[in-house]
């Protein structure tokens, strides 16, 4: 295996669960920082801004700043600014991430008809009335964009349904396929690599989602590392259409991965 120089790291289920640090993860991050490993925290979290994510992680002891964070909302905003400049955007999302959506023309549900409908994270905002309005807007020609396809995520109380569970029904009913701007979109991974200034072949991706984190990264030429925390389920791994390059019990074990920085070359 080629020398690994940099790391992309998911947050929820990898570093934290319900924003509480998992055992050993702060110390592992400190080791990576001490070894000057370029890293980016790449997350489909849609309930917090980049600044809020960084502050919460710092509060748990992680040596992280806002510039280390790439979220699905920030990637979505960049995508829409490039491909749909000036479009009216209706956002359906649980959580306020407007600070990371600079440059977009956001409209309210009762306002002008949107050119683009963006689905963020599932929650109370994903009621029948809102989803039915999304369905009608898309049927009338609005572009459907989703920050991710995650079917579920892990909270302190267990697994909860996420956006992908609702998105599948909308796509089938409206007869369209959504544009995905967060993981597992290749565009999202390309953006993360560009931020670090590294090539795919010298980077690894650490995640708890076999499909959206690990296999999606591997299809982009990035080394995949699956951790047995968060949403990890053995049956999901067995049913996947590929195998991860590495499987670790926890992110806490990452600094000891032999391929990382050529085992620090001595």
Short mmCIF file of the C-alpha atoms (twelve columns), coordinates in Angstrom:
data_MODEL
# 
_entry.id   MODEL 
# 
loop_
_atom_site.group_PDB 
_atom_site.id 
_atom_site.type_symbol 
_atom_site.label_atom_id 
_atom_site.label_alt_id 
_atom_site.label_comp_id 
_atom_site.label_asym_id 
_atom_site.label_seq_id 
_atom_site.Cartn_x 
_atom_site.Cartn_y 
_atom_site.Cartn_z 
_atom_site.pdbx_PDB_model_num 
ATOM 1   C CA . UNK A 1   0.000   0.000  0.000   1 
ATOM 2   C CA . UNK A 2   1.183   3.530  -0.795  1 
ATOM 3   C CA . UNK A 3   2.193   5.865  1.974   1 
ATOM 4   C CA . UNK A 4   -0.776  7.561  3.663   1 
ATOM 5   C CA . UNK A 5   -0.210  11.262 4.357   1 
ATOM 6   C CA . UNK A 6   -3.641  12.643 5.289   1 
ATOM 7   C CA . UNK A 7   -6.939  11.651 6.862   1 
ATOM 8   C CA . UNK A 8   -10.594 12.439 6.258   1 
ATOM 9   C CA . UNK A 9   -12.599 11.686 9.388   1 
ATOM 10  C CA . UNK A 10  -16.328 11.418 9.928   1 
ATOM 11  C CA . UNK A 11  -17.590 12.857 13.221  1 
ATOM 12  C CA . UNK A 12  -20.878 11.366 14.391  1 
ATOM 13  C CA . UNK A 13  -20.420 7.732  15.326  1 
ATOM 14  C CA . UNK A 14  -16.645 7.959  14.848  1 
ATOM 15  C CA . UNK A 15  -15.414 10.666 17.191  1 
ATOM 16  C CA . UNK A 16  -18.653 11.216 19.101  1 
ATOM 17  C CA . UNK A 17  -22.153 9.885  19.739  1 
ATOM 18  C CA . UNK A 18  -24.730 12.568 20.491  1 
ATOM 19  C CA . UNK A 19  -21.746 14.965 20.600  1 
ATOM 20  C CA . UNK A 20  -20.054 13.153 23.480  1 
ATOM 21  C CA . UNK A 21  -16.494 12.003 22.805  1 
ATOM 22  C CA . UNK A 22  -16.052 8.253  22.400  1 
ATOM 23  C CA . UNK A 23  -13.379 6.646  24.623  1 
ATOM 24  C CA . UNK A 24  -9.816  7.211  23.469  1 
ATOM 25  C CA . UNK A 25  -10.738 9.420  20.520  1 
ATOM 26  C CA . UNK A 26  -9.450  12.715 21.890  1 
ATOM 27  C CA . UNK A 27  -6.068  11.124 22.641  1 
ATOM 28  C CA . UNK A 28  -5.946  9.620  19.138  1 
ATOM 29  C CA . UNK A 29  -6.647  13.007 17.582  1 
ATOM 30  C CA . UNK A 30  -3.918  14.563 19.704  1 
ATOM 31  C CA . UNK A 31  -1.460  11.941 18.407  1 
ATOM 32  C CA . UNK A 32  -2.373  12.743 14.809  1 
ATOM 33  C CA . UNK A 33  -1.884  16.429 15.491  1 
ATOM 34  C CA . UNK A 34  1.485   15.765 17.146  1 
ATOM 35  C CA . UNK A 35  2.547   13.872 14.024  1 
ATOM 36  C CA . UNK A 36  1.400   16.771 11.793  1 
ATOM 37  C CA . UNK A 37  -1.081  14.617 9.886   1 
ATOM 38  C CA . UNK A 38  -3.171  16.861 7.593   1 
ATOM 39  C CA . UNK A 39  -6.801  16.115 8.369   1 
ATOM 40  C CA . UNK A 40  -10.331 17.262 7.632   1 
ATOM 41  C CA . UNK A 41  -13.459 16.341 9.519   1 
ATOM 42  C CA . UNK A 42  -16.007 15.532 6.823   1 
ATOM 43  C CA . UNK A 43  -19.539 15.138 8.034   1 
ATOM 44  C CA . UNK A 44  -23.095 14.886 6.807   1 
ATOM 45  C CA . UNK A 45  -24.222 16.562 10.020  1 
ATOM 46  C CA . UNK A 46  -26.927 19.057 9.060   1 
ATOM 47  C CA . UNK A 47  -28.076 20.361 12.441  1 
ATOM 48  C CA . UNK A 48  -25.068 22.573 13.193  1 
ATOM 49  C CA . UNK A 49  -22.909 25.129 11.425  1 
ATOM 50  C CA . UNK A 50  -19.182 24.566 10.955  1 
ATOM 51  C CA . UNK A 51  -18.471 27.011 13.765  1 
ATOM 52  C CA . UNK A 52  -20.889 25.228 16.083  1 
ATOM 53  C CA . UNK A 53  -19.418 21.820 15.237  1 
ATOM 54  C CA . UNK A 54  -15.893 23.040 15.917  1 
ATOM 55  C CA . UNK A 55  -16.906 24.638 19.209  1 
ATOM 56  C CA . UNK A 56  -18.702 21.519 20.389  1 
ATOM 57  C CA . UNK A 57  -15.761 19.275 19.532  1 
ATOM 58  C CA . UNK A 58  -13.323 21.651 21.182  1 
ATOM 59  C CA . UNK A 59  -15.536 21.541 24.264  1 
ATOM 60  C CA . UNK A 60  -15.082 17.769 24.327  1 
ATOM 61  C CA . UNK A 61  -11.311 18.226 24.205  1 
ATOM 62  C CA . UNK A 62  -10.605 17.672 20.491  1 
ATOM 63  C CA . UNK A 63  -7.821  19.880 19.059  1 
ATOM 64  C CA . UNK A 64  -10.052 21.107 16.226  1 
ATOM 65  C CA . UNK A 65  -10.839 24.496 14.660  1 
ATOM 66  C CA . UNK A 66  -13.527 25.662 12.259  1 
ATOM 67  C CA . UNK A 67  -11.179 25.429 9.257   1 
ATOM 68  C CA . UNK A 68  -10.857 21.677 9.892   1 
ATOM 69  C CA . UNK A 69  -14.591 21.120 9.299   1 
ATOM 70  C CA . UNK A 70  -16.351 20.376 6.004   1 
ATOM 71  C CA . UNK A 71  -20.088 19.852 6.411   1 
ATOM 72  C CA . UNK A 72  -22.770 18.784 3.955   1 
ATOM 73  C CA . UNK A 73  -24.500 22.213 4.213   1 
ATOM 74  C CA . UNK A 74  -21.260 24.037 3.361   1 
ATOM 75  C CA . UNK A 75  -20.638 21.698 0.416   1 
ATOM 76  C CA . UNK A 76  -24.257 22.127 -0.707  1 
ATOM 77  C CA . UNK A 77  -23.951 25.912 -0.690  1 
ATOM 78  C CA . UNK A 78  -20.769 25.759 -2.767  1 
ATOM 79  C CA . UNK A 79  -22.444 23.401 -5.252  1 
ATOM 80  C CA . UNK A 80  -25.519 25.586 -5.683  1 
ATOM 81  C CA . UNK A 81  -23.528 28.823 -5.970  1 
ATOM 82  C CA . UNK A 82  -21.617 27.230 -8.852  1 
ATOM 83  C CA . UNK A 83  -24.404 25.375 -10.635 1 
ATOM 84  C CA . UNK A 84  -27.572 27.357 -9.778  1 
ATOM 85  C CA . UNK A 85  -26.504 30.971 -9.189  1 
ATOM 86  C CA . UNK A 86  -29.410 33.189 -8.171  1 
ATOM 87  C CA . UNK A 87  -31.864 30.310 -7.809  1 
ATOM 88  C CA . UNK A 88  -34.628 30.471 -5.200  1 
ATOM 89  C CA . UNK A 89  -33.871 27.724 -2.684  1 
ATOM 90  C CA . UNK A 90  -36.324 26.087 -0.280  1 
ATOM 91  C CA . UNK A 91  -34.504 24.348 2.574   1 
ATOM 92  C CA . UNK A 92  -36.175 21.544 4.548   1 
ATOM 93  C CA . UNK A 93  -33.870 20.820 7.455   1 
ATOM 94  C CA . UNK A 94  -33.934 20.158 11.177  1 
ATOM 95  C CA . UNK A 95  -31.489 22.655 12.648  1 
ATOM 96  C CA . UNK A 96  -30.345 26.145 11.668  1 
ATOM 97  C CA . UNK A 97  -27.365 26.092 9.283   1 
ATOM 98  C CA . UNK A 98  -28.067 29.361 7.454   1 
ATOM 99  C CA . UNK A 99  -24.672 30.778 8.434   1 
ATOM 100 C CA . UNK A 100 -23.070 28.157 6.181   1 
ATOM 101 C CA . UNK A 101 -25.402 28.882 3.249   1 
ATOM 102 C CA . UNK A 102 -24.010 32.269 2.277   1 
ATOM 103 C CA . UNK A 103 -24.705 33.390 -1.273  1 
ATOM 104 C CA . UNK A 104 -27.978 31.447 -1.602  1 
ATOM 105 C CA . UNK A 105 -31.428 33.003 -2.014  1 
ATOM 106 C CA . UNK A 106 -33.471 31.145 0.585   1 
ATOM 107 C CA . UNK A 107 -37.286 31.259 0.441   1 
ATOM 108 C CA . UNK A 108 -39.848 30.239 3.045   1 
ATOM 109 C CA . UNK A 109 -42.340 27.429 2.520   1 
ATOM 110 C CA . UNK A 110 -45.151 29.938 2.042   1 
ATOM 111 C CA . UNK A 111 -43.131 32.216 -0.226  1 
ATOM 112 C CA . UNK A 112 -42.369 32.232 -3.965  1 
ATOM 113 C CA . UNK A 113 -42.149 28.870 -5.713  1 
ATOM 114 C CA . UNK A 114 -38.577 27.573 -5.398  1 
ATOM 115 C CA . UNK A 115 -36.271 26.686 -8.252  1 
ATOM 116 C CA . UNK A 116 -34.455 24.216 -6.003  1 
ATOM 117 C CA . UNK A 117 -35.599 22.190 -3.010  1 
ATOM 118 C CA . UNK A 118 -32.847 21.096 -0.634  1 
ATOM 119 C CA . UNK A 119 -33.363 18.336 1.908   1 
ATOM 120 C CA . UNK A 120 -31.066 18.515 4.903   1 
ATOM 121 C CA . UNK A 121 -31.285 16.373 8.021   1 
ATOM 122 C CA . UNK A 122 -34.463 14.571 9.017   1 
ATOM 123 C CA . UNK A 123 -36.386 15.431 12.167  1 
ATOM 124 C CA . UNK A 124 -39.467 17.413 13.097  1 
ATOM 125 C CA . UNK A 125 -39.196 19.493 9.899   1 
ATOM 126 C CA . UNK A 126 -39.910 16.339 7.869   1 
ATOM 127 C CA . UNK A 127 -43.655 16.259 8.539   1 
ATOM 128 C CA . UNK A 128 -46.261 15.186 6.006   1 
ATOM 129 C CA . UNK A 129 -47.235 18.725 5.026   1 
ATOM 130 C CA . UNK A 130 -43.637 19.760 4.302   1 
ATOM 131 C CA . UNK A 131 -42.780 16.606 2.375   1 
ATOM 132 C CA . UNK A 132 -45.990 16.869 0.361   1 
ATOM 133 C CA . UNK A 133 -45.095 20.437 -0.607  1 
ATOM 134 C CA . UNK A 134 -41.634 19.222 -1.650  1 
ATOM 135 C CA . UNK A 135 -43.273 16.551 -3.791  1 
ATOM 136 C CA . UNK A 136 -45.476 19.130 -5.520  1 
ATOM 137 C CA . UNK A 137 -42.617 21.565 -6.109  1 
ATOM 138 C CA . UNK A 138 -40.507 18.827 -7.684  1 
ATOM 139 C CA . UNK A 139 -43.415 17.667 -9.828  1 
ATOM 140 C CA . UNK A 140 -43.734 21.290 -10.986 1 
ATOM 141 C CA . UNK A 141 -40.113 21.340 -12.079 1 
ATOM 142 C CA . UNK A 142 -38.045 22.308 -9.051  1 
ATOM 143 C CA . UNK A 143 -34.608 20.712 -8.815  1 
ATOM 144 C CA . UNK A 144 -34.304 18.188 -5.960  1 
ATOM 145 C CA . UNK A 145 -31.055 18.305 -3.993  1 
ATOM 146 C CA . UNK A 146 -30.275 16.294 -0.850  1 
ATOM 147 C CA . UNK A 147 -27.352 16.799 1.473   1 
ATOM 148 C CA . UNK A 148 -27.057 13.031 1.962   1 
ATOM 149 C CA . UNK A 149 -28.802 9.663  1.582   1 
ATOM 150 C CA . UNK A 150 -28.208 8.321  5.100   1 
ATOM 151 C CA . UNK A 151 -31.050 6.010  6.089   1 
ATOM 152 C CA . UNK A 152 -30.453 6.241  9.818   1 
ATOM 153 C CA . UNK A 153 -28.022 7.535  12.428  1 
ATOM 154 C CA . UNK A 154 -27.176 6.684  16.004  1 
ATOM 155 C CA . UNK A 155 -28.182 8.832  18.954  1 
ATOM 156 C CA . UNK A 156 -27.784 8.278  22.677  1 
ATOM 157 C CA . UNK A 157 -31.245 6.657  22.582  1 
ATOM 158 C CA . UNK A 158 -30.542 4.329  19.644  1 
ATOM 159 C CA . UNK A 159 -30.936 4.429  15.844  1 
ATOM 160 C CA . UNK A 160 -33.161 7.147  14.327  1 
ATOM 161 C CA . UNK A 161 -34.488 7.458  10.770  1 
ATOM 162 C CA . UNK A 162 -32.626 9.931  8.594   1 
ATOM 163 C CA . UNK A 163 -33.198 11.753 5.319   1 
ATOM 164 C CA . UNK A 164 -32.559 8.821  2.988   1 
ATOM 165 C CA . UNK A 165 -35.622 6.968  4.260   1 
ATOM 166 C CA . UNK A 166 -37.840 9.849  3.107   1 
ATOM 167 C CA . UNK A 167 -35.830 10.666 -0.001  1 
ATOM 168 C CA . UNK A 168 -36.413 7.236  -1.509  1 
ATOM 169 C CA . UNK A 169 -40.168 7.750  -1.395  1 
ATOM 170 C CA . UNK A 170 -39.978 11.262 -2.851  1 
ATOM 171 C CA . UNK A 171 -37.796 10.108 -5.731  1 
ATOM 172 C CA . UNK A 172 -40.138 7.248  -6.559  1 
ATOM 173 C CA . UNK A 173 -43.283 9.367  -6.291  1 
ATOM 174 C CA . UNK A 174 -41.912 12.311 -8.286  1 
ATOM 175 C CA . UNK A 175 -40.026 10.203 -10.816 1 
ATOM 176 C CA . UNK A 176 -36.706 11.995 -10.296 1 
ATOM 177 C CA . UNK A 177 -33.288 11.267 -8.833  1 
ATOM 178 C CA . UNK A 178 -31.937 13.749 -6.311  1 
ATOM 179 C CA . UNK A 179 -28.529 15.386 -6.628  1 
ATOM 180 C CA . UNK A 180 -26.453 14.431 -3.578  1 
ATOM 181 C CA . UNK A 181 -24.034 17.071 -2.335  1 
ATOM 182 C CA . UNK A 182 -22.659 15.450 0.834   1 
ATOM 183 C CA . UNK A 183 -21.239 11.974 1.280   1 
ATOM 184 C CA . UNK A 184 -21.218 9.696  -0.714  1 
ATOM 185 C CA . UNK A 185 -20.965 12.184 -3.589  1 
ATOM 186 C CA . UNK A 186 -17.568 12.074 -5.364  1 
ATOM 187 C CA . UNK A 187 -17.765 15.876 -5.534  1 
ATOM 188 C CA . UNK A 188 -17.787 16.056 -1.738  1 
ATOM 189 C CA . UNK A 189 -14.654 13.910 -1.446  1 
ATOM 190 C CA . UNK A 190 -12.925 15.901 -4.200  1 
ATOM 191 C CA . UNK A 191 -13.679 19.107 -2.295  1 
ATOM 192 C CA . UNK A 192 -12.195 17.638 0.890   1 
ATOM 193 C CA . UNK A 193 -9.015  16.498 -0.881  1 
ATOM 194 C CA . UNK A 194 -8.603  19.899 -2.502  1 
ATOM 195 C CA . UNK A 195 -8.874  21.597 0.894   1 
ATOM 196 C CA . UNK A 196 -5.989  19.467 2.184   1 
ATOM 197 C CA . UNK A 197 -3.973  19.669 -1.024  1 
ATOM 198 C CA . UNK A 198 -3.474  15.901 -1.191  1 
ATOM 199 C CA . UNK A 199 -4.173  13.146 -3.693  1 
ATOM 200 C CA . UNK A 200 -6.741  10.399 -3.162  1 
ATOM 201 C CA . UNK A 201 -4.081  7.689  -3.142  1 
ATOM 202 C CA . UNK A 202 -2.276  9.222  -0.173  1 
ATOM 203 C CA . UNK A 203 -5.401  9.765  1.943   1 
ATOM 204 C CA . UNK A 204 -7.607  7.590  4.110   1 
ATOM 205 C CA . UNK A 205 -11.239 8.024  5.103   1 
ATOM 206 C CA . UNK A 206 -12.429 6.905  8.547   1 
ATOM 207 C CA . UNK A 207 -16.147 6.289  9.002   1 
ATOM 208 C CA . UNK A 208 -18.845 4.179  10.620  1 
ATOM 209 C CA . UNK A 209 -21.038 3.967  7.494   1 
ATOM 210 C CA . UNK A 210 -19.843 1.199  5.177   1 
ATOM 211 C CA . UNK A 211 -21.570 2.691  2.131   1 
ATOM 212 C CA . UNK A 212 -21.537 6.490  2.462   1 
ATOM 213 C CA . UNK A 213 -18.179 6.806  4.230   1 
ATOM 214 C CA . UNK A 214 -15.973 3.885  3.352   1 
ATOM 215 C CA . UNK A 215 -16.938 2.312  0.036   1 
ATOM 216 C CA . UNK A 216 -17.798 5.693  -1.470  1 
ATOM 217 C CA . UNK A 217 -14.318 6.932  -0.554  1 
ATOM 218 C CA . UNK A 218 -12.674 3.773  -1.903  1 
ATOM 219 C CA . UNK A 219 -14.427 4.285  -5.235  1 
ATOM 220 C CA . UNK A 220 -12.646 7.654  -5.364  1 
ATOM 221 C CA . UNK A 221 -9.267  6.001  -4.784  1 
ATOM 222 C CA . UNK A 222 -9.130  6.841  -1.066  1 
ATOM 223 C CA . UNK A 223 -8.166  4.155  1.476   1 
ATOM 224 C CA . UNK A 224 -11.227 3.213  3.508   1 
ATOM 225 C CA . UNK A 225 -11.223 2.546  7.263   1 
ATOM 226 C CA . UNK A 226 -14.426 1.277  8.877   1 
ATOM 227 C CA . UNK A 227 -14.803 1.600  12.651  1 
ATOM 228 C CA . UNK A 228 -17.033 -0.631 14.775  1 
ATOM 229 C CA . UNK A 229 -18.702 2.277  16.557  1 
ATOM 230 C CA . UNK A 230 -21.697 4.500  15.796  1 
ATOM 231 C CA . UNK A 231 -24.051 3.020  13.209  1 
ATOM 232 C CA . UNK A 232 -21.781 0.026  12.489  1 
ATOM 233 C CA . UNK A 233 -23.813 -3.189 12.209  1 
ATOM 234 C CA . UNK A 234 -22.272 -6.544 11.160  1 
ATOM 235 C CA . UNK A 235 -25.260 -7.404 8.973   1 
ATOM 236 C CA . UNK A 236 -24.932 -4.125 7.070   1 
ATOM 237 C CA . UNK A 237 -21.278 -4.820 6.358   1 
ATOM 238 C CA . UNK A 238 -22.088 -8.345 5.184   1 
ATOM 239 C CA . UNK A 239 -24.763 -7.019 2.809   1 
ATOM 240 C CA . UNK A 240 -22.523 -4.295 1.337   1 
ATOM 241 C CA . UNK A 241 -21.321 -4.514 -2.258  1 
ATOM 242 C CA . UNK A 242 -17.682 -4.255 -1.265  1 
ATOM 243 C CA . UNK A 243 -15.200 -4.673 1.562   1 
ATOM 244 C CA . UNK A 244 -13.419 -1.956 3.520   1 
ATOM 245 C CA . UNK A 245 -9.657  -1.728 3.191   1 
ATOM 246 C CA . UNK A 246 -9.376  -1.776 6.992   1 
ATOM 247 C CA . UNK A 247 -11.677 -2.407 9.950   1 
ATOM 248 C CA . UNK A 248 -10.826 -1.031 13.400  1 
ATOM 249 C CA . UNK A 249 -12.644 -1.316 16.685  1 
ATOM 250 C CA . UNK A 250 -12.481 2.450  17.148  1 
ATOM 251 C CA . UNK A 251 -10.939 5.659  15.870  1 
ATOM 252 C CA . UNK A 252 -8.793  5.404  18.986  1 
ATOM 253 C CA . UNK A 253 -6.856  2.664  17.159  1 
ATOM 254 C CA . UNK A 254 -6.132  4.749  14.057  1 
ATOM 255 C CA . UNK A 255 -2.707  6.172  15.039  1 
ATOM 256 C CA . UNK A 256 -1.402  2.583  15.247  1 
ATOM 257 C CA . UNK A 257 -2.509  1.672  11.716  1 
ATOM 258 C CA . UNK A 258 0.768   0.549  10.039  1 
ATOM 259 C CA . UNK A 259 0.058   2.287  6.721   1 
ATOM 260 C CA . UNK A 260 -0.485  5.701  8.294   1 
ATOM 261 C CA . UNK A 261 2.473   7.894  7.322   1 
ATOM 262 C CA . UNK A 262 4.483   4.722  6.642   1 
ATOM 263 C CA . UNK A 263 4.255   3.976  10.386  1 
ATOM 264 C CA . UNK A 264 5.823   7.443  10.771  1 
ATOM 265 C CA . UNK A 265 8.867   6.052  8.981   1 
ATOM 266 C CA . UNK A 266 10.646  5.100  12.173  1 
# 
